[in-house]
Structures are given as structure tokens and as C-alpha cells.
PDB file of C-alpha atoms and ligand atoms in Angstrom:
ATOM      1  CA  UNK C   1      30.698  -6.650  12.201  1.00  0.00           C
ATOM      2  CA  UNK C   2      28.536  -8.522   9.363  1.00  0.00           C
ATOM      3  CA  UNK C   3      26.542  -5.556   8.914  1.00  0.00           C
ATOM      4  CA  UNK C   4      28.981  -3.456   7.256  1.00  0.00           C
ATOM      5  CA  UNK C   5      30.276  -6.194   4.709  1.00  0.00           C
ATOM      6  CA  UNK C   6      27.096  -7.326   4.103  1.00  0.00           C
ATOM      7  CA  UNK C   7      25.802  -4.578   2.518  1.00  0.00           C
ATOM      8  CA  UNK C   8      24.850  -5.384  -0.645  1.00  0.00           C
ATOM      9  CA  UNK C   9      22.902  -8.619   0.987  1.00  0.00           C
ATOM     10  CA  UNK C  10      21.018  -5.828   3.044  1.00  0.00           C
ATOM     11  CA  UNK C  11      20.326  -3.711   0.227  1.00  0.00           C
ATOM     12  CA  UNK C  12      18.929  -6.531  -1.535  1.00  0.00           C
ATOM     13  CA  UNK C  13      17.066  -7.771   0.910  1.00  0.00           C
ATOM     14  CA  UNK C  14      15.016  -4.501   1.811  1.00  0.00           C
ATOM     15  CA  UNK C  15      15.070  -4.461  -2.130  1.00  0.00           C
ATOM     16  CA  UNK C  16      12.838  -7.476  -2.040  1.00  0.00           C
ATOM     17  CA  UNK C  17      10.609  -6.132   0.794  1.00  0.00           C
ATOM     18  CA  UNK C  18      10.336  -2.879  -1.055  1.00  0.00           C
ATOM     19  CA  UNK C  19       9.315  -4.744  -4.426  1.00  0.00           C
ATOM     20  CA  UNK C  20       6.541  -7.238  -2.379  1.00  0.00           C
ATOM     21  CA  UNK C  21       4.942  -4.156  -0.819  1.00  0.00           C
ATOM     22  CA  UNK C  22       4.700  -1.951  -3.751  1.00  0.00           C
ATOM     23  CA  UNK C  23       3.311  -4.732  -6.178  1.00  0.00           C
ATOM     24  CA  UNK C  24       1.377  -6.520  -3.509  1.00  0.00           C
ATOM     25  CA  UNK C  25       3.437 -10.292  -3.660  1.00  0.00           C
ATOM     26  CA  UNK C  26       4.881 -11.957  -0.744  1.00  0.00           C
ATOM     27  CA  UNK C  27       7.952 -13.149  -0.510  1.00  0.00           C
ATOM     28  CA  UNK C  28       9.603 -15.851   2.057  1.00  0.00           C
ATOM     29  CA  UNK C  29      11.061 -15.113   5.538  1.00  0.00           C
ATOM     30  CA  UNK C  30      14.778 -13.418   5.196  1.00  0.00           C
ATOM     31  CA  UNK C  31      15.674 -15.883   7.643  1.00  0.00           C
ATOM     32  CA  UNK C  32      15.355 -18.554   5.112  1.00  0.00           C
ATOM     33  CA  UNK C  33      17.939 -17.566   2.876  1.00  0.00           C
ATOM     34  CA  UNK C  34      20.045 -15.239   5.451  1.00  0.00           C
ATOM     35  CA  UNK C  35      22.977 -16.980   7.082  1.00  0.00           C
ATOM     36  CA  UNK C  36      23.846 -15.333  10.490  1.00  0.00           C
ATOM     37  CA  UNK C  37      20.811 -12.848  10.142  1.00  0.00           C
ATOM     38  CA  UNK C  38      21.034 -10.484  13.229  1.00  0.00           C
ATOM     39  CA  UNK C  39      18.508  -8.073  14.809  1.00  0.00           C
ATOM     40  CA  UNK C  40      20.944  -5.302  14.019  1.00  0.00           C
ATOM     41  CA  UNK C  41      21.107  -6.488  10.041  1.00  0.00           C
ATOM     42  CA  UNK C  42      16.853  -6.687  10.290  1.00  0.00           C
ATOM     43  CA  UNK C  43      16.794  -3.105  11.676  1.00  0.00           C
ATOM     44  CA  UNK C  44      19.481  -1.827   8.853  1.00  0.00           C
ATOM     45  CA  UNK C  45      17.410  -3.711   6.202  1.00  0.00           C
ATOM     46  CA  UNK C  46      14.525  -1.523   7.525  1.00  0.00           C
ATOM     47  CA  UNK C  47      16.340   1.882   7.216  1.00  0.00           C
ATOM     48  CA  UNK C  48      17.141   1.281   4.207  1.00  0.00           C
ATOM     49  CA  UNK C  49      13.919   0.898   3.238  1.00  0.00           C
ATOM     50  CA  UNK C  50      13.069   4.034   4.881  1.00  0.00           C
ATOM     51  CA  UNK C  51      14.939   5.690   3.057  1.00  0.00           C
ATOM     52  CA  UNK C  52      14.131   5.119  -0.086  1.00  0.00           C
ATOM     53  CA  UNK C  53      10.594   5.980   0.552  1.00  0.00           C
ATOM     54  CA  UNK C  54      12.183   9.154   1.528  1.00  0.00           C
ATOM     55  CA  UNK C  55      14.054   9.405  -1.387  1.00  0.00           C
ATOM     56  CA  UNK C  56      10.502   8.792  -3.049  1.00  0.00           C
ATOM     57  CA  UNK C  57       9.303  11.688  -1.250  1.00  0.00           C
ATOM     58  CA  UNK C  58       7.567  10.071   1.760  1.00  0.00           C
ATOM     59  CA  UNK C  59       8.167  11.628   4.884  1.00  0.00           C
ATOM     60  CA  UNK C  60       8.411   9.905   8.428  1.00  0.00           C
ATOM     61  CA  UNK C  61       5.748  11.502  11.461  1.00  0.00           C
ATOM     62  CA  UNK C  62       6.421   8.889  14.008  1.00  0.00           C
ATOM     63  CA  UNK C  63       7.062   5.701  15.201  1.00  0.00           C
ATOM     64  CA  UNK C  64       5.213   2.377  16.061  1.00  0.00           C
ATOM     65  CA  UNK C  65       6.074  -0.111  18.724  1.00  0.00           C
ATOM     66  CA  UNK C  66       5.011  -3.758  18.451  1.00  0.00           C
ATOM     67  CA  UNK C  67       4.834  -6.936  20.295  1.00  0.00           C
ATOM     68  CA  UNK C  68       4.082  -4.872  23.766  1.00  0.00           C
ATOM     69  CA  UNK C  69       1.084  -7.006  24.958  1.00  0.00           C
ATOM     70  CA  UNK C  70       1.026 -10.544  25.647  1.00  0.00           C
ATOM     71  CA  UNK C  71      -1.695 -11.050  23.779  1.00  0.00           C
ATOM     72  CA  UNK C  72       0.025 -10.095  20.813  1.00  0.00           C
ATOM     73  CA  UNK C  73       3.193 -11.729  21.706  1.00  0.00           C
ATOM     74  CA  UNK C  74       1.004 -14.696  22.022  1.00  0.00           C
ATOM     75  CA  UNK C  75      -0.381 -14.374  18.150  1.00  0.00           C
ATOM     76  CA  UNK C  76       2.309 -14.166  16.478  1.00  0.00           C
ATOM     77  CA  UNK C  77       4.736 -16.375  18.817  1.00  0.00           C
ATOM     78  CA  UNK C  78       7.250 -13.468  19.601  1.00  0.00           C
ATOM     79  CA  UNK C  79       8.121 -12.255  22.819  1.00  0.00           C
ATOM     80  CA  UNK C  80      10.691  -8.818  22.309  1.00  0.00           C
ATOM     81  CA  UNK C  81       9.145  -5.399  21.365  1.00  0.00           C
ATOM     82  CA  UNK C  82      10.177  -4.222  17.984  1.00  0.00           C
ATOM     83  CA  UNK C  83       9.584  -0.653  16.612  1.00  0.00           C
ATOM     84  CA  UNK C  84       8.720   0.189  13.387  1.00  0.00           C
ATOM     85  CA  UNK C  85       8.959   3.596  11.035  1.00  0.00           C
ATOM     86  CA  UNK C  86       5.543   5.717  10.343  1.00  0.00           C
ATOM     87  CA  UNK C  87       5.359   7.631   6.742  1.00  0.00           C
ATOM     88  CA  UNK C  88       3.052  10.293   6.272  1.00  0.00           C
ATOM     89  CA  UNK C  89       1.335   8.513   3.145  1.00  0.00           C
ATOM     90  CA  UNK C  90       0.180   5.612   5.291  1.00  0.00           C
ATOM     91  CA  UNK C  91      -1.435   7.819   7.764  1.00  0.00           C
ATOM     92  CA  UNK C  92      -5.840   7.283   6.530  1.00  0.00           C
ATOM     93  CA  UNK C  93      -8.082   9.883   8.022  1.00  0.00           C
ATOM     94  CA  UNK C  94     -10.905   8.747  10.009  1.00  0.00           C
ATOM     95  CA  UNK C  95     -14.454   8.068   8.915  1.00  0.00           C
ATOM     96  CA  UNK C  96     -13.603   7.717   5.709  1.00  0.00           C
ATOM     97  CA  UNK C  97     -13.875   4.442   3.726  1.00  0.00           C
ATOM     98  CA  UNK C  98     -10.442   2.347   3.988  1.00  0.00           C
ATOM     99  CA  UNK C  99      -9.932   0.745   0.377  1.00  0.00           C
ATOM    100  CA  UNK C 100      -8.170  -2.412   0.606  1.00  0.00           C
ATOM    101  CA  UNK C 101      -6.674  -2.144  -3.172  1.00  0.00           C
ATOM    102  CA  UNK C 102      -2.863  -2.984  -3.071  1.00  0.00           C
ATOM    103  CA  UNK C 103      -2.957  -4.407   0.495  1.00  0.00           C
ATOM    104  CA  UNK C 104      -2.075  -8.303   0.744  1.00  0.00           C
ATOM    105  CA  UNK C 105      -3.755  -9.767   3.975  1.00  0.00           C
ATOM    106  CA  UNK C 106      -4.529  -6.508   6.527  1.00  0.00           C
ATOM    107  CA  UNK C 107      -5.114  -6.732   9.856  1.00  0.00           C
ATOM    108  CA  UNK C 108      -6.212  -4.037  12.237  1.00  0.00           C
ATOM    109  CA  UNK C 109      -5.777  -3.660  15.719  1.00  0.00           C
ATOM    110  CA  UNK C 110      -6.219  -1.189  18.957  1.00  0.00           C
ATOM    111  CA  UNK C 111      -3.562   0.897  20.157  1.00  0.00           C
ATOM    112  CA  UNK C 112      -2.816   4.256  22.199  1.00  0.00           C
ATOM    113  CA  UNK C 113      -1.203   6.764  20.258  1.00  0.00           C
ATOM    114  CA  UNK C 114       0.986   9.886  21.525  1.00  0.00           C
ATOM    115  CA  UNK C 115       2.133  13.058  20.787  1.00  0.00           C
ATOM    116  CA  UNK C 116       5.580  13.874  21.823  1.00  0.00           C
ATOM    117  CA  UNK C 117       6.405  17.730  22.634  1.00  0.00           C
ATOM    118  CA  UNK C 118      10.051  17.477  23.228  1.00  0.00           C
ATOM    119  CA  UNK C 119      13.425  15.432  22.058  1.00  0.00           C
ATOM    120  CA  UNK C 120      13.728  11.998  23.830  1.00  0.00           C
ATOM    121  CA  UNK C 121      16.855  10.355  24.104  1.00  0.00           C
ATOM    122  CA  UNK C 122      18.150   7.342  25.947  1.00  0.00           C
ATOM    123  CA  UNK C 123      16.659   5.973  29.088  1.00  0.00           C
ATOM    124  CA  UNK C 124      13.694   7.708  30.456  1.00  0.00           C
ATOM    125  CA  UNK C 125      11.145   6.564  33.360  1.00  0.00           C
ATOM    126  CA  UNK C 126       7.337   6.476  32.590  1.00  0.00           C
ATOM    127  CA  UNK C 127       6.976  10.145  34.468  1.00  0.00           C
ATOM    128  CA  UNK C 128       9.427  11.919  32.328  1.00  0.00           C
ATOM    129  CA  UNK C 129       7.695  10.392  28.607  1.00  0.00           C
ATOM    130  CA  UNK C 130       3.950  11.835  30.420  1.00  0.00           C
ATOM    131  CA  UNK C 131       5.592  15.233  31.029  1.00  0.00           C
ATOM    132  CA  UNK C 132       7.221  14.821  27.324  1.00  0.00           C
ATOM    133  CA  UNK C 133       3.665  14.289  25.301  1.00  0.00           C
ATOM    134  CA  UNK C 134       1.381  16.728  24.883  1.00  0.00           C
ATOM    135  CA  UNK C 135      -1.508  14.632  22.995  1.00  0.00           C
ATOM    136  CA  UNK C 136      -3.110  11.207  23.676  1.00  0.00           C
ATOM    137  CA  UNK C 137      -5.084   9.737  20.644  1.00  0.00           C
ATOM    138  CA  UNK C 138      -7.136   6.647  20.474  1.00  0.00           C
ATOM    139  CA  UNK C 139      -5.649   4.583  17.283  1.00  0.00           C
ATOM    140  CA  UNK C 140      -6.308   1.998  15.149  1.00  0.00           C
ATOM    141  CA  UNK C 141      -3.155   0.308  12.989  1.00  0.00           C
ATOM    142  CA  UNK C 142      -3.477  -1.963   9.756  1.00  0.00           C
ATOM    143  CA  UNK C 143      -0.913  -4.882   9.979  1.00  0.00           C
ATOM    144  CA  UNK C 144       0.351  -6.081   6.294  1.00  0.00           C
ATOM    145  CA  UNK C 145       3.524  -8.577   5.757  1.00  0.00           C
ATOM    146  CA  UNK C 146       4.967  -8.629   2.874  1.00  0.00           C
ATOM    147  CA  UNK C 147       5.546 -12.427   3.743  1.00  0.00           C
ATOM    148  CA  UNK C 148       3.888 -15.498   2.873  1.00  0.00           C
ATOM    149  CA  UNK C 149       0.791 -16.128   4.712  1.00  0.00           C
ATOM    150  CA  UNK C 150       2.076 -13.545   7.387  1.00  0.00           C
ATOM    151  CA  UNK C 151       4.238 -15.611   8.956  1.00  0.00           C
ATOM    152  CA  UNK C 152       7.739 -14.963   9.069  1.00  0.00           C
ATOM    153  CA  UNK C 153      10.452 -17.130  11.553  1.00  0.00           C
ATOM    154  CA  UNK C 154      12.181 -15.032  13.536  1.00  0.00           C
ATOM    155  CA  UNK C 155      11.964 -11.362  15.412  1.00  0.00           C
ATOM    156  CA  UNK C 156      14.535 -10.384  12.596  1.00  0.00           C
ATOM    157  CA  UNK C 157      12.308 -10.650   9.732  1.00  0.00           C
ATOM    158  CA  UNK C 158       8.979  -8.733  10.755  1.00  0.00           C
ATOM    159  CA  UNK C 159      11.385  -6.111  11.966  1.00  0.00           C
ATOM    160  CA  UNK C 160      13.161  -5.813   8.463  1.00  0.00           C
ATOM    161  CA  UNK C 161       9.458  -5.131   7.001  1.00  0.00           C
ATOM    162  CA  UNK C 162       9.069  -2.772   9.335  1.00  0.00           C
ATOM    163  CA  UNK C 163       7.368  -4.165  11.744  1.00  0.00           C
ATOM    164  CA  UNK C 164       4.617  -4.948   9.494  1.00  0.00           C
ATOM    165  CA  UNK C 165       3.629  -1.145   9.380  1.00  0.00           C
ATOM    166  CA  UNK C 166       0.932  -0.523   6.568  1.00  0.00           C
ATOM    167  CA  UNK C 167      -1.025   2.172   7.831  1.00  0.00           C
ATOM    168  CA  UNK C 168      -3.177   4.003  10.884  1.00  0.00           C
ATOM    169  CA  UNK C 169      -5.734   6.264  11.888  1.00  0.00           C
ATOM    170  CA  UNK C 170      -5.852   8.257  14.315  1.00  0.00           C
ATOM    171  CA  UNK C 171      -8.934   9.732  16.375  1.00  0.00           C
ATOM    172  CA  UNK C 172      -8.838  13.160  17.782  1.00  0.00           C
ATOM    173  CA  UNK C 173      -6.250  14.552  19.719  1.00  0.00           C
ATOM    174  CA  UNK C 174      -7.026  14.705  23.853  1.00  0.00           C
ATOM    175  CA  UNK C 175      -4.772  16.894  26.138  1.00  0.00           C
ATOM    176  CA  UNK C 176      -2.652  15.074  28.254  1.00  0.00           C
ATOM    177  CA  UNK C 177      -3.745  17.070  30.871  1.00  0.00           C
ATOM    178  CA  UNK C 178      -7.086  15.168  30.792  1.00  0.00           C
ATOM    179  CA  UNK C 179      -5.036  11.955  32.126  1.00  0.00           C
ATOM    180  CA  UNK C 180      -2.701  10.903  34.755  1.00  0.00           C
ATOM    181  CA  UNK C 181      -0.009   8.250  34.788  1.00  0.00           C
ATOM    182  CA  UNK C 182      -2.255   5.343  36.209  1.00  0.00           C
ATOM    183  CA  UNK C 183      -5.657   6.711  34.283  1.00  0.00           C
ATOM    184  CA  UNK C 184      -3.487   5.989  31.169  1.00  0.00           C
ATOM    185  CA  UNK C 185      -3.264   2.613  32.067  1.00  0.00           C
ATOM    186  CA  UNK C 186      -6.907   1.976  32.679  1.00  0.00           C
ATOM    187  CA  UNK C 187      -8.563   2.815  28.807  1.00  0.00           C
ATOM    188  CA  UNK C 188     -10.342  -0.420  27.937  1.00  0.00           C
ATOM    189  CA  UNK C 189     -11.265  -0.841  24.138  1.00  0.00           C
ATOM    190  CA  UNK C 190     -13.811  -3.183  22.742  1.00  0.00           C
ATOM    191  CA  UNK C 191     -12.913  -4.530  19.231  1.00  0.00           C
ATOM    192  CA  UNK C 192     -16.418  -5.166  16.878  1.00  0.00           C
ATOM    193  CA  UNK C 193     -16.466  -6.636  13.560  1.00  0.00           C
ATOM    194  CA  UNK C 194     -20.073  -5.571  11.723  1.00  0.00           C
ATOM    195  CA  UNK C 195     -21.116  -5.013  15.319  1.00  0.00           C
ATOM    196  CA  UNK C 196     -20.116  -8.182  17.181  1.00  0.00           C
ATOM    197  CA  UNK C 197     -17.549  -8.370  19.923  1.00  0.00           C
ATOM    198  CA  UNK C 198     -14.126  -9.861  18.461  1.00  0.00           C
ATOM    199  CA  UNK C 199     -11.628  -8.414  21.465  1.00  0.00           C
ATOM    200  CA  UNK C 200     -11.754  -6.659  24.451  1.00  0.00           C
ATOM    201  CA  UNK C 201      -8.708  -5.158  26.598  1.00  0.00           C
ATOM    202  CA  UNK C 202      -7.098  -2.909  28.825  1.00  0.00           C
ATOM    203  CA  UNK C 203      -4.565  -0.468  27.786  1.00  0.00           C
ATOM    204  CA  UNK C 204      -2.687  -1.992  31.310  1.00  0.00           C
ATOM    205  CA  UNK C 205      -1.754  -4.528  28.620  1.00  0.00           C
ATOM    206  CA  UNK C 206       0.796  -2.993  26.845  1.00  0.00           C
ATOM    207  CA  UNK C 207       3.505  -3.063  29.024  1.00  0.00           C
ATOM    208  CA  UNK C 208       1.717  -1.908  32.124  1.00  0.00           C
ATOM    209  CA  UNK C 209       1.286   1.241  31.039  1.00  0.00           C
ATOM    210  CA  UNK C 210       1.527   2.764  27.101  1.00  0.00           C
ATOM    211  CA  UNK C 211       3.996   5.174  28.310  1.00  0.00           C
ATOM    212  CA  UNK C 212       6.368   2.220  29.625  1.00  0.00           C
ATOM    213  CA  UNK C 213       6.146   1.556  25.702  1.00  0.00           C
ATOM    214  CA  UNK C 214       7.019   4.813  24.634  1.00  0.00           C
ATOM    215  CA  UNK C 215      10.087   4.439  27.000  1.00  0.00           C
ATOM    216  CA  UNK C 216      11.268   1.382  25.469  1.00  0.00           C
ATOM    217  CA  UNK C 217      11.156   3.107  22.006  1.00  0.00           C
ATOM    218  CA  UNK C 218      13.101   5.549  23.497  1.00  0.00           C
ATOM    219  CA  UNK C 219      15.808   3.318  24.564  1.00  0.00           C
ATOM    220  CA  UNK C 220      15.755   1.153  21.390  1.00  0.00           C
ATOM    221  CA  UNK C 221      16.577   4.827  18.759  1.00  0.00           C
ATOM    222  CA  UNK C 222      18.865   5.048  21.374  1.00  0.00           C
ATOM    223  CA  UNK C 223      21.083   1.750  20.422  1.00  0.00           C
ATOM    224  CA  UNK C 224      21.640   2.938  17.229  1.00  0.00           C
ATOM    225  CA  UNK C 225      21.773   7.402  18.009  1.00  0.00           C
ATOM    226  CA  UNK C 226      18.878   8.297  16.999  1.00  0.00           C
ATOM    227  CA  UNK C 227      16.578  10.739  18.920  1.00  0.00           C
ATOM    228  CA  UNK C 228      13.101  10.815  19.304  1.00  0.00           C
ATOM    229  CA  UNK C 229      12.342  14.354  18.072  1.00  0.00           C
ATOM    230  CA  UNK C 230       9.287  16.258  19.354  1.00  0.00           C
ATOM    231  CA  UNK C 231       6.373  16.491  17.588  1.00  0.00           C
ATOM    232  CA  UNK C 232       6.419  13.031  16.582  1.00  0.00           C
ATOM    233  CA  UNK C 233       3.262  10.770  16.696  1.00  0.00           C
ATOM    234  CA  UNK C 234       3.882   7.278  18.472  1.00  0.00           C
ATOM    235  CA  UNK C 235       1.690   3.905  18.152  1.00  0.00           C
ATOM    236  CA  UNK C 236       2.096   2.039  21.731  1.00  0.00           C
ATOM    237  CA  UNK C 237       1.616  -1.408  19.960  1.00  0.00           C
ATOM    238  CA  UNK C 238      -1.652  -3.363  20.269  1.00  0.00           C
ATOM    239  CA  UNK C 239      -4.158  -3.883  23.069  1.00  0.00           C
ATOM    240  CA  UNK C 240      -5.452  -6.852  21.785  1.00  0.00           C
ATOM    241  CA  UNK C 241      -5.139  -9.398  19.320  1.00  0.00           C
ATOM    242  CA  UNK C 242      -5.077  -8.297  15.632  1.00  0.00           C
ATOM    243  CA  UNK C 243      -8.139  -9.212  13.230  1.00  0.00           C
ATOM    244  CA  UNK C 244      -8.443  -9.857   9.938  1.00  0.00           C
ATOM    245  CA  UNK C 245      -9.330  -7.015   7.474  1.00  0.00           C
ATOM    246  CA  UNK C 246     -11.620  -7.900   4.611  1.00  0.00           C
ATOM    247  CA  UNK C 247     -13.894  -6.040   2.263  1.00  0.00           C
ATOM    248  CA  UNK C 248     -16.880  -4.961   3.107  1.00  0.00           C
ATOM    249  CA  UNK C 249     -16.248  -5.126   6.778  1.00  0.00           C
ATOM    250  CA  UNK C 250     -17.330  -2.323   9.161  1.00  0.00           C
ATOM    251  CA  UNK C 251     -15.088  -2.067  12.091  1.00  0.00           C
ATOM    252  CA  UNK C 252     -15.587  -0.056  15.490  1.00  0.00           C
ATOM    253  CA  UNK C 253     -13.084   0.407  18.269  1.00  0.00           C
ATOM    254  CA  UNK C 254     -15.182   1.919  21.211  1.00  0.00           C
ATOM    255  CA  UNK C 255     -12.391   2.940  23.604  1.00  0.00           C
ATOM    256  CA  UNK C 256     -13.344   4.512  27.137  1.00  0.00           C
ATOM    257  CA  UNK C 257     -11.772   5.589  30.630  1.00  0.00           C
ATOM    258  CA  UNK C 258     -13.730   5.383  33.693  1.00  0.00           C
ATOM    259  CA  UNK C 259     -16.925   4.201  31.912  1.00  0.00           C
ATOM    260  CA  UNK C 260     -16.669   7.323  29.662  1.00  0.00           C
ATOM    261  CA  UNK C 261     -16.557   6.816  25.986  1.00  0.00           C
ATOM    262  CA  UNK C 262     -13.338   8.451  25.037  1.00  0.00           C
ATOM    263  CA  UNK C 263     -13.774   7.512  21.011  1.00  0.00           C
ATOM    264  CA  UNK C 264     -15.748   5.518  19.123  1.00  0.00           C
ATOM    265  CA  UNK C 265     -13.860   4.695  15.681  1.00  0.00           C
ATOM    266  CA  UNK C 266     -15.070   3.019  12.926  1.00  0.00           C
ATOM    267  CA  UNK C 267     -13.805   1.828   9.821  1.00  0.00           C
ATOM    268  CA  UNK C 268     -15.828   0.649   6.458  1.00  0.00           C
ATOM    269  CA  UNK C 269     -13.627  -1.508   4.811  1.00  0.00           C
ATOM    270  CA  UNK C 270     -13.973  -1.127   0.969  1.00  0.00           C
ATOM    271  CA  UNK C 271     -12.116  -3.377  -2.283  1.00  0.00           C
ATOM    272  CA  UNK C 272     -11.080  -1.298  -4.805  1.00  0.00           C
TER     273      UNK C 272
HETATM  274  C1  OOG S   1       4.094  -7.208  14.119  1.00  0.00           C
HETATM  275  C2  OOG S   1       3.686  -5.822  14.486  1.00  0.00           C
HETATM  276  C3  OOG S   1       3.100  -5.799  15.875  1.00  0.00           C
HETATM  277  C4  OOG S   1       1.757  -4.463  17.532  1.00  0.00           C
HETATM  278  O1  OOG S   1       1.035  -3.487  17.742  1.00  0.00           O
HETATM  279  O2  OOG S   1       1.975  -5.336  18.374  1.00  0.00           O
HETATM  280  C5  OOG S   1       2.359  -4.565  16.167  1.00  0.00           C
HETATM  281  C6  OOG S   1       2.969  -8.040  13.591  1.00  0.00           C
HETATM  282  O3  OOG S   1       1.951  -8.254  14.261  1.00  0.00           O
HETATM  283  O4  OOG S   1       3.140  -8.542  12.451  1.00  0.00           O
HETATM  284  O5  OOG S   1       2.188  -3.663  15.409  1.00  0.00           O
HETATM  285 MG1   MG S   2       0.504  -2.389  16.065  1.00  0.00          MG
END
């Protein structure tokens, strides 16, 4: 397998993605310059990168799944969910302002988060992940690529920048026990930028139901052995299509279930 003999091509490659992000360049698509570029070689490239952020002293709390609406799918022309890694440092505590400094072009969008209370592993059906979380959390991820113009060509090279993780915030934490299966597919969000409509959605849109999304993260550690340990936080992937972050902004994601506001979170974007 390529993987193994390539691996001083991978190294350098989440090398170059480690560089971009820290010094806030882009860099082209991998799939450029990478000859027989696989999803397994994009998912290495991103451990690797993991790890040295560990190695830095970053720690991972979660995971984040992307490309598990249609409406995303549809933005950025991709059609396979993807997970990405989430390090404590990127988490941003709510209503405080988010400074832009070092990002490149951010995007935010409107997710469901959970809280997992046991170990996953392997194939599980949507009943066993709601018995597994103890916490659902209203969320709102910033997008950055350390590509050019955010584009990239392929699955394989948004997945090797980790999913274009570059930070979240969470709102409170809500028992599970406040939800059923089906209620968790009926949260509708409303997306404002300085207090106009930009999206609206269902949370039905991420693969029917959030918690078919945590299933497919599941399954996806499990193609390469890795667990999903309890206690971990996990971003369903967005509701809606993702908008652009600039300064100055003010951004609210009203989320609510049964007419009920369940969280209203806003963000005051802020330059340096
Ligand atoms: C990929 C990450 C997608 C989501 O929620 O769908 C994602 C991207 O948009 O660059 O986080
Ligand atoms: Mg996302």
C-alpha cells in the first residue's frame, strides 16, 4: 500500500498544511502535485498533523463531521461525509468577541453538537448513539482552508486539512433526556448576519437525523481502529450553507424545537 512508502510525501504534505495554518498563507490543493492521492493518504496526512499539535501540547475533545447536508454538499461540490479532529485550543467560549487575527477566509456555520457518555465502536443504529450521549448543544463552527481561495479539488484534500476545522462554540449543554429520536430531527436554526436572514434549516438535514451523523463517524474511526471514547464532544456537520466571516460582523444563530427557542447564539466578529 502507497501509504506506507510514501511517508515522507505525507509528512511533507501535512508539513505544508501545518506551516499555511500557523502563518496564515494558503497553499494549492495536494491533489495538484500528489500522484495517486488516496482518501486513506488524506486521512494519514491529517493524523499526522494531529499529532504534532499534540506534540505541541494541544489536546483533542472531539470530533467534527462534514459534508452531511445537501446543502453543504451542494457548496462546496462534494458529496461523501468526511470527519475532522477537534483540539481544545480551537474551542472559543460564547458571547465573547471572536478575533479574526491569524484566520485566512472564515466561515461559520450551524450545527448540532453532542456529548458522548460511553465508547463507540463500529456500526451502531441511530437508537444506540441517543442512548450513548448524554448532552445536546446548539453549535456554531468556523470553516478556514488553508487552500487558495478555499477551494481545493478533491474529497482528499479538505480531509488532509482536517476537514477545514478552525474552531467552534458551543452553547449550553441540554440533557438528552429533554429530546427524543425524531424531536432531534426537527431543531430548525435561522442564520442572521447584523440581523438579516442569510439561512434557514432543519436539523432533518443532516443526514435525516444528527445522530445518523454521529453513526457514520462511528463507522469511519472504525476503518482505521480507532474508538470513539466517551466524553467526547461531536459537531454533526452543518445545517445550512456556510457564510462568510468578516470583521465587524455580528452573527446570531437562533435555533428552536417546537417553536421554542432552544439558543440564541451570537457572535461579534472582531480584527485584531
Ligand atoms: C468542509 C467542512 C464541512 C460541515 O459541517 O459540513 C463541514 C468545508 O466546508 O470546507 O464542516
Ligand atoms: Mg462544519
Amino acid at each position: 500500500m502507497s501509504v506506507q512508502m510514501d511517508r515522507e510525501k505525507l509528512n511533507q504534505c501535512a508539513q505544508a498544511l501545518f506551516d499555511a495554518r500557523v502563518n496564515s498563507v494558503t497553499i494549492p490543493p495536494l491533489t495538484k502535485t500528489f500522484e495517486n492521492f488516496t482518501l486513506e493518504a488524506a486521512y494519514e496526512i491529517q493524523k499526522i498533523g494531529i499529532h504534532t499539535r499534540l506534540q505541541a501540547g494541544e489536546k483533542i475533545v472531539g470530533y467534527k463531521m462534514g459534508l452531511t447536508s445537501k446543502a453543504k454538499m451542494e457548496q462546496m461540490g462534494l458529496h461523501t461525509p468526511i470527519y475532522g479532529v477537534l483540539l481544545d485550543q480551537t474551542e472559543h467560549p460564547r458571547q465573547t468577541p471572536f478575533r479574526l487575527k491569524g484566520k485566512i477566509h472564515p466561515k461559520i456555520e450551524p450545527e448540532i453538537a453532542f456529548i458522548t457518555s460511553k465508547d463507540l465502536y463500529g456500526k451502531i443504529n441511530v437508537s444506540e448513539a441517543f442512548t450513548a450521549c448524554s448532552k445536546v448543544l446548539m453549535a456554531l463552527e468556523i470553516l478556514d482552508s488553508r487552500y487558495h481561495d478555499f477551494k481545493y479539488f478533491t474529497l482528499h484534500d479538505v480531509v488532509a486539512d482536517n476537514s477545514s476545522s478552525s474552531g467552534f462554540i458551543l452553547g449550553e449543554e441540554i440533557d438528552i433526556s429533554r429530546f427524543s429520536i425524531d424531536s432531534l430531527g426537527k431543531i430548525s436554526v435561522t442564520l442572521k448576519e447584523n440581523g438579516e436572514v442569510r439561512e434557514k434549516g432543519e436539523s432533518s438535514a443532516v443526514l435525516g437525523n444528527p445522530l445518523q451523523s454521529l453513526c457514520e463517524l462511528v463507522s469511519l474511526l472504525a476503518q482505521s481502529d480507532t474508538p470513539l471514547p466517551a466524553h467526547s464532544i461531536v459537531l454533526t456537520g452543518a445545517i445550512t450553507p456556510a457564510i462568510a466571516l468578516k470583521t465587524g460582523q455580528t452573527i446570531t444563530g437562533d435555533f428552536f424545537a417546537s417553536e421554542k427557542q432552544l439558543e440564541k447564539m451570537i457572535v461579534h466578529s472582531i480584527g485584531s
